PDB file of C-alpha atoms in Angstrom:
ATOM      1  CA  MET A  27     116.079  11.224  83.562  1.00 46.00           C
ATOM      2  CA  ASP A  28     115.758  13.733  86.393  1.00 47.00           C
ATOM      3  CA  VAL A  29     112.406  15.397  86.863  1.00 47.00           C
ATOM      4  CA  PHE A  30     112.199  18.796  88.613  1.00 45.00           C
ATOM      5  CA  PRO A  31     109.399  19.141  91.128  1.00 53.00           C
ATOM      6  CA  ASP A  32     106.685  21.629  90.248  1.00 51.00           C
ATOM      7  CA  SER A  33     107.544  23.718  93.314  1.00 54.00           C
ATOM      8  CA  PHE A  34     111.179  24.125  92.168  1.00 52.00           C
ATOM      9  CA  LEU A  35     110.048  25.188  88.724  1.00 54.00           C
ATOM     10  CA  PHE A  36     107.697  27.732  90.274  1.00 54.00           C
ATOM     11  CA  LEU A  37     110.507  29.210  92.365  1.00 55.00           C
ATOM     12  CA  PHE A  38     112.779  29.342  89.328  1.00 54.00           C
ATOM     13  CA  VAL A  39     110.159  31.259  87.303  1.00 58.00           C
ATOM     14  CA  LEU A  40     109.390  33.522  90.286  1.00 59.00           C
ATOM     15  CA  GLY A  41     113.091  34.378  90.624  1.00 62.00           C
ATOM     16  CA  ASP A  42     113.256  35.352  86.941  1.00 62.00           C
ATOM     17  CA  ILE A  43     110.180  37.536  87.314  1.00 71.00           C
ATOM     18  CA  MET A  44     111.614  39.283  90.386  1.00 69.00           C
ATOM     19  CA  LEU A  45     114.937  39.869  88.604  1.00 68.00           C
ATOM     20  CA  LEU A  46     113.095  41.338  85.641  1.00 68.00           C
ATOM     21  CA  CYS A  47     111.073  43.609  87.956  1.00 70.00           C
ATOM     22  CA  CYS A  48     114.279  44.822  89.631  1.00 68.00           C
ATOM     23  CA  ILE A  49     115.824  45.603  86.259  1.00 76.00           C
ATOM     24  CA  LEU A  50     112.708  47.482  85.160  1.00 67.00           C
ATOM     25  CA  PHE A  51     112.620  49.404  88.468  1.00 69.00           C
ATOM     26  CA  LEU A  52     116.268  50.421  88.203  1.00 69.00           C
ATOM     27  CA  PHE A  53     115.786  51.442  84.585  1.00 64.00           C
ATOM     28  CA  THR A  54     112.706  53.514  85.451  1.00 67.00           C
ATOM     29  CA  PHE A  55     114.453  55.098  88.464  1.00 65.00           C
ATOM     30  CA  GLY A  56     117.453  55.911  86.290  1.00 63.00           C
ATOM     31  CA  LEU A  57     115.249  57.624  83.716  1.00 57.00           C
ATOM     32  CA  LEU A  58     113.480  59.584  86.468  1.00 60.00           C
ATOM     33  CA  LEU A  59     116.774  60.671  88.030  1.00 62.00           C
ATOM     34  CA  PHE A  60     118.115  61.662  84.633  1.00 61.00           C
ATOM     35  CA  GLY A  61     114.965  63.734  84.008  1.00 55.00           C
ATOM     36  CA  ILE A  62     115.303  65.517  87.366  1.00 60.00           C
ATOM     37  CA  ILE A  63     118.966  66.343  86.672  1.00 62.00           C
ATOM     38  CA  CYS A  64     118.054  67.687  83.222  1.00 47.00           C
ATOM     39  CA  ILE A  65     115.333  69.911  84.700  1.00 51.00           C
ATOM     40  CA  PHE A  66     117.698  71.201  87.414  1.00 49.00           C
ATOM     41  CA  VAL A  67     120.444  71.985  84.916  1.00 43.00           C
ATOM     42  CA  THR A  68     117.937  73.679  82.609  1.00 43.00           C
ATOM     43  CA  ASP A  69     116.539  75.824  85.447  1.00 47.00           C
ATOM     44  CA  CYS A  70     120.026  76.852  86.536  1.00 46.00           C
ATOM     45  CA  SER A  71     120.893  77.702  82.968  1.00 43.00           C
ATOM     46  CA  LEU A  72     117.738  79.805  82.624  1.00 40.00           C
ATOM     47  CA  ILE A  73     118.509  81.671  85.852  1.00 43.00           C
ATOM     48  CA  PHE A  74     122.017  82.544  84.771  1.00 42.00           C
ATOM     49  CA  HIS A  75     120.873  83.500  81.286  1.00 44.00           C
ATOM     50  CA  THR A  76     117.980  85.572  82.634  1.00 53.00           C
ATOM     51  CA  LEU A  77     120.027  87.499  85.216  1.00 61.00           C
ATOM     52  CA  THR A  78     122.668  89.850  83.876  1.00 83.00           C
ATOM     53  CA  LEU A  79     126.059  90.195  85.549  1.00 87.00           C
ATOM     54  CA  PRO A  80     125.097  93.498  87.260  1.00 83.00           C
ATOM     55  CA  GLU A  81     121.978  91.828  88.665  1.00 88.00           C
ATOM     56  CA  LEU A  82     124.003  88.887  89.946  1.00 91.00           C
ATOM     57  CA  LEU A  83     126.476  91.291  91.560  1.00 93.00           C
ATOM     58  CA  ASN A  84     123.577  93.268  93.022  1.00 90.00           C
ATOM     59  CA  ASN A  85     122.153  90.121  94.615  1.00 92.00           C
ATOM     60  CA  LEU A  86     125.590  89.246  95.980  1.00 94.00           C
ATOM     61  CA  GLY A  87     125.903  92.721  97.483  1.00 94.00           C
ATOM     62  CA  LYS A  88     122.530  92.362  99.215  1.00 93.00           C
ATOM     63  CA  SER A  89     123.674  89.087 100.767  1.00 94.00           C
ATOM     64  CA  GLN A  90     126.861  90.782 101.962  1.00 93.00           C
ATOM     65  CA  ILE A  91     124.799  93.542 103.618  1.00 92.00           C
ATOM     66  CA  GLU A  92     122.754  90.913 105.474  1.00 92.00           C
ATOM     67  CA  LEU A  93     126.036  89.433 106.734  1.00 94.00           C
ATOM     68  CA  ASN A  94     127.252  92.922 107.780  1.00 92.00           C
ATOM     69  CA  GLN A  95     130.084  92.668 105.256  1.00 94.00           C
ATOM     70  CA  PHE A  96     129.802  96.342 104.347  1.00 94.00           C
ATOM     71  CA  ASP A  97     133.268  96.812 102.850  1.00 95.00           C
ATOM     72  CA  GLU A  98     132.768  93.846 100.535  1.00 96.00           C
ATOM     73  CA  ALA A  99     129.255  95.056  99.651  1.00 96.00           C
ATOM     74  CA  VAL A 100     130.566  98.493  98.657  1.00 95.00           C
ATOM     75  CA  GLU A 101     133.072  96.922  96.267  1.00 96.00           C
ATOM     76  CA  THR A 102     130.445  94.563  94.835  1.00 96.00           C
ATOM     77  CA  PHE A 103     127.908  97.332  94.184  1.00 95.00           C
ATOM     78  CA  LYS A 104     130.597  99.549  92.673  1.00 95.00           C
ATOM     79  CA  LYS A 105     131.528  96.767  90.245  1.00 95.00           C
ATOM     80  CA  SER A 106     127.863  96.413  89.331  1.00 94.00           C
ATOM     81  CA  LYS A 107     127.613 100.185  88.847  1.00 94.00           C
ATOM     82  CA  GLU A 108     130.666 100.197  86.564  1.00 94.00           C
ATOM     83  CA  ILE A 109     128.968  97.688  84.282  1.00 93.00           C
ATOM     84  CA  ASN A 110     125.542  99.365  84.363  1.00 93.00           C
ATOM     85  CA  SER A 111     125.260 102.820  85.905  1.00 92.00           C
ATOM     86  CA  LYS A 112     121.529 102.994  85.102  1.00 93.00           C
ATOM     87  CA  ASN A 113     120.393 100.248  87.471  1.00 94.00           C
ATOM     88  CA  TYR A 114     118.503 102.164  90.150  1.00 95.00           C
ATOM     89  CA  ASP A 115     118.462  99.165  92.496  1.00 95.00           C
ATOM     90  CA  THR A 116     122.253  98.999  92.475  1.00 96.00           C
ATOM     91  CA  LEU A 117     122.500 102.741  93.085  1.00 97.00           C
ATOM     92  CA  PHE A 118     120.003 102.540  95.932  1.00 97.00           C
ATOM     93  CA  ASN A 119     121.767  99.616  97.610  1.00 97.00           C
ATOM     94  CA  LEU A 120     125.145 101.285  97.206  1.00 97.00           C
ATOM     95  CA  GLY A 121     123.642 104.328  98.918  1.00 98.00           C
ATOM     96  CA  VAL A 122     122.377 102.132 101.762  1.00 97.00           C
ATOM     97  CA  VAL A 123     125.753 100.574 102.488  1.00 97.00           C
ATOM     98  CA  LEU A 124     127.621 103.877 102.127  1.00 97.00           C
ATOM     99  CA  PHE A 125     125.189 105.410 104.626  1.00 97.00           C
ATOM    100  CA  GLU A 126     125.897 102.550 107.040  1.00 96.00           C
ATOM    101  CA  LYS A 127     129.610 103.273 106.727  1.00 96.00           C
ATOM    102  CA  GLY A 128     129.070 106.988 107.380  1.00 96.00           C
ATOM    103  CA  PHE A 129     129.873 108.220 103.864  1.00 97.00           C
ATOM    104  CA  TYR A 130     126.806 110.459 103.729  1.00 98.00           C
ATOM    105  CA  ASP A 131     127.725 112.665 100.760  1.00 98.00           C
ATOM    106  CA  GLU A 132     128.527 109.699  98.545  1.00 98.00           C
ATOM    107  CA  ALA A 133     125.407 107.893  99.735  1.00 98.00           C
ATOM    108  CA  LEU A 134     123.290 110.928  98.871  1.00 98.00           C
ATOM    109  CA  ASP A 135     124.773 111.128  95.369  1.00 98.00           C
ATOM    110  CA  ASN A 136     123.799 107.511  94.684  1.00 98.00           C
ATOM    111  CA  TYR A 137     120.293 107.971  96.112  1.00 98.00           C
ATOM    112  CA  LEU A 138     119.706 111.025  93.937  1.00 98.00           C
ATOM    113  CA  ASP A 139     121.047 109.207  90.871  1.00 98.00           C
ATOM    114  CA  ALA A 140     118.597 106.375  91.618  1.00 98.00           C
ATOM    115  CA  ILE A 141     115.734 108.895  91.803  1.00 98.00           C
ATOM    116  CA  GLN A 142     116.730 110.291  88.420  1.00 97.00           C
ATOM    117  CA  ILE A 143     116.213 106.810  86.958  1.00 97.00           C
ATOM    118  CA  ASN A 144     113.114 105.825  88.957  1.00 96.00           C
ATOM    119  CA  ASN A 145     111.203 108.552  90.792  1.00 96.00           C
ATOM    120  CA  LYS A 146     108.285 106.346  91.859  1.00 96.00           C
ATOM    121  CA  LEU A 147     109.864 104.431  94.742  1.00 97.00           C
ATOM    122  CA  ASP A 148     109.018 105.784  98.182  1.00 98.00           C
ATOM    123  CA  LYS A 149     111.903 103.892  99.825  1.00 97.00           C
ATOM    124  CA  ILE A 150     114.502 105.999  98.004  1.00 98.00           C
ATOM    125  CA  TYR A 151     112.914 109.298  99.054  1.00 98.00           C
ATOM    126  CA  TYR A 152     112.575 107.973 102.594  1.00 98.00           C
ATOM    127  CA  ASN A 153     116.258 107.068 102.793  1.00 98.00           C
ATOM    128  CA  VAL A 154     117.220 110.502 101.479  1.00 98.00           C
ATOM    129  CA  ALA A 155     115.029 112.074 104.168  1.00 98.00           C
ATOM    130  CA  ILE A 156     116.654 109.926 106.861  1.00 98.00           C
ATOM    131  CA  LEU A 157     120.083 110.971 105.610  1.00 98.00           C
ATOM    132  CA  PHE A 158     119.146 114.656 105.767  1.00 98.00           C
ATOM    133  CA  SER A 159     117.706 114.161 109.245  1.00 97.00           C
ATOM    134  CA  LYS A 160     120.859 112.347 110.365  1.00 97.00           C
ATOM    135  CA  THR A 161     123.044 115.209 109.146  1.00 97.00           C
ATOM    136  CA  GLY A 162     120.918 117.927 110.755  1.00 96.00           C
ATOM    137  CA  ARG A 163     119.358 119.257 107.549  1.00 97.00           C
ATOM    138  CA  SER A 164     115.815 119.424 108.861  1.00 96.00           C
ATOM    139  CA  LYS A 165     114.231 121.444 106.045  1.00 96.00           C
ATOM    140  CA  GLU A 166     115.550 119.076 103.366  1.00 98.00           C
ATOM    141  CA  ALA A 167     114.441 116.126 105.485  1.00 98.00           C
ATOM    142  CA  ILE A 168     110.913 117.544 105.650  1.00 98.00           C
ATOM    143  CA  THR A 169     110.824 117.943 101.870  1.00 98.00           C
ATOM    144  CA  TYR A 170     111.771 114.314 101.277  1.00 98.00           C
ATOM    145  CA  PHE A 171     109.531 112.896 104.003  1.00 98.00           C
ATOM    146  CA  GLU A 172     106.662 114.741 102.315  1.00 98.00           C
ATOM    147  CA  LYS A 173     107.663 113.296  98.933  1.00 98.00           C
ATOM    148  CA  THR A 174     107.711 109.841 100.514  1.00 98.00           C
ATOM    149  CA  ILE A 175     104.186 110.336 101.850  1.00 98.00           C
ATOM    150  CA  ASN A 176     102.973 111.648  98.500  1.00 98.00           C
ATOM    151  CA  LEU A 177     104.010 108.312  96.994  1.00 98.00           C
ATOM    152  CA  ASN A 178     102.788 106.239  99.937  1.00 98.00           C
ATOM    153  CA  ASN A 179     100.393 107.944 102.353  1.00 96.00           C
ATOM    154  CA  ASN A 180     100.413 104.850 104.602  1.00 97.00           C
ATOM    155  CA  HIS A 181     104.126 105.138 105.306  1.00 98.00           C
ATOM    156  CA  THR A 182     103.900 105.377 109.109  1.00 98.00           C
ATOM    157  CA  LYS A 183     107.657 105.783 109.627  1.00 98.00           C
ATOM    158  CA  ALA A 184     107.728 108.751 107.269  1.00 98.00           C
ATOM    159  CA  LEU A 185     104.723 110.298 109.023  1.00 98.00           C
ATOM    160  CA  ASN A 186     106.347 109.856 112.430  1.00 98.00           C
ATOM    161  CA  ASN A 187     109.691 111.238 111.294  1.00 98.00           C
ATOM    162  CA  LEU A 188     108.009 114.147 109.533  1.00 98.00           C
ATOM    163  CA  GLY A 189     106.241 114.969 112.787  1.00 98.00           C
ATOM    164  CA  SER A 190     109.573 114.817 114.593  1.00 97.00           C
ATOM    165  CA  GLU A 191     111.196 117.179 112.083  1.00 97.00           C
ATOM    166  CA  TYR A 192     108.330 119.649 112.478  1.00 97.00           C
ATOM    167  CA  ILE A 193     108.995 119.601 116.221  1.00 96.00           C
ATOM    168  CA  ASN A 194     112.604 120.553 115.452  1.00 94.00           C
ATOM    169  CA  GLU A 195     111.274 123.407 113.327  1.00 95.00           C
ATOM    170  CA  SER A 196     108.903 124.503 116.150  1.00 94.00           C
ATOM    171  CA  LYS A 197     105.878 123.854 113.931  1.00 95.00           C
ATOM    172  CA  TYR A 198     103.919 122.008 116.576  1.00 95.00           C
ATOM    173  CA  GLU A 199     100.489 121.943 114.937  1.00 94.00           C
ATOM    174  CA  LEU A 200     101.939 120.250 111.865  1.00 96.00           C
ATOM    175  CA  ALA A 201     103.892 117.893 114.110  1.00 97.00           C
ATOM    176  CA  LEU A 202     100.740 116.887 115.984  1.00 96.00           C
ATOM    177  CA  TYR A 203      98.856 116.417 112.718  1.00 97.00           C
ATOM    178  CA  TYR A 204     101.357 113.977 111.192  1.00 98.00           C
ATOM    179  CA  LEU A 205     102.030 112.130 114.436  1.00 98.00           C
ATOM    180  CA  ASN A 206      98.295 111.550 114.906  1.00 97.00           C
ATOM    181  CA  LEU A 207      98.106 110.237 111.338  1.00 98.00           C
ATOM    182  CA  ALA A 208     100.901 107.771 112.101  1.00 98.00           C
ATOM    183  CA  ILE A 209      99.126 106.562 115.242  1.00 97.00           C
ATOM    184  CA  LYS A 210      95.815 106.273 113.411  1.00 97.00           C
ATOM    185  CA  LEU A 211      97.454 103.957 110.876  1.00 97.00           C
ATOM    186  CA  GLU A 212      99.447 102.060 113.495  1.00 97.00           C
ATOM    187  CA  PRO A 213      97.782 102.300 116.924  1.00 96.00           C
ATOM    188  CA  ASN A 214     100.644 100.535 118.733  1.00 96.00           C
ATOM    189  CA  TYR A 215     103.398 102.722 117.281  1.00 97.00           C
ATOM    190  CA  SER A 216     105.305 103.585 120.468  1.00 96.00           C
ATOM    191  CA  LYS A 217     107.784 105.996 118.845  1.00 96.00           C
ATOM    192  CA  ALA A 218     104.930 108.060 117.447  1.00 97.00           C
ATOM    193  CA  TYR A 219     103.301 108.206 120.909  1.00 96.00           C
ATOM    194  CA  ASN A 220     106.604 109.348 122.429  1.00 96.00           C
ATOM    195  CA  ASN A 221     106.973 112.078 119.827  1.00 96.00           C
ATOM    196  CA  LEU A 222     103.337 113.068 120.254  1.00 96.00           C
ATOM    197  CA  GLY A 223     103.764 113.448 124.018  1.00 95.00           C
ATOM    198  CA  PHE A 224     106.923 115.480 123.498  1.00 93.00           C
ATOM    199  CA  ALA A 225     105.158 117.687 120.937  1.00 93.00           C
ATOM    200  CA  PHE A 226     102.297 118.378 123.377  1.00 90.00           C
ATOM    201  CA  LYS A 227     104.779 119.199 126.126  1.00 90.00           C
ATOM    202  CA  ILE A 228     106.869 121.580 124.012  1.00 87.00           C
ATOM    203  CA  SER A 229     103.767 123.157 122.473  1.00 82.00           C
ATOM    204  CA  PHE A 230     102.279 123.793 125.913  1.00 76.00           C
ATOM    205  CA  LYS A 231     105.516 125.373 127.166  1.00 74.00           C
ATOM    206  CA  SER A 232     105.709 127.544 124.069  1.00 68.00           C
ATOM    207  CA  LYS A 233     102.137 128.800 124.546  1.00 64.00           C
ATOM    208  CA  SER A 234     102.765 129.446 128.246  1.00 63.00           C
ATOM    209  CA  ASN A 235     105.875 131.499 127.499  1.00 65.00           C
ATOM    210  CA  SER A 236     104.080 133.519 124.836  1.00 62.00           C
ATOM    211  CA  ASP A 237     101.274 134.309 127.298  1.00 55.00           C
TER     212      ASP A 237
END
């Protein structure tokens, strides 16, 4: 009768234990992986159920703007608008991309429609003001820069541009006032300093001519 050495028996038992540990590890890892996949699928499902189709299209349009795909963005935002014409974010973004393409009248219509839905966002008023400034409508630009500042009195770009528009209207004291406000809020604002210097120069010439 053969007798197995104690050392062989120990190795045999050790091998069984290691095999069992491997099986348990793989089983545990499988359960963990399955749990992670379930969580991922659930999160994705929640995202797609939470976001409506217009919102998904709106997000797609924003990505297209970042990639300078303006033609595609216009079509995407228009599709979103067809589904929900009351989404101010879609209207605003459509206005942005139409402005970039030079369709100023259509851009303005969408900005104003967005304001009708939400009149508390300074960025919409600011973009309208920029559009008016771009098209040489200084008085309208002033009105909308002022509305922007009424909603956000720390809007340095609006303050600077308002000062610039007042220069165009030869209202130099108002120009200096708003340009100084912009510089006070943002001491390193080079464009405001340039406009301020120009305002001083033009104002001085105007006073000299009147004398």
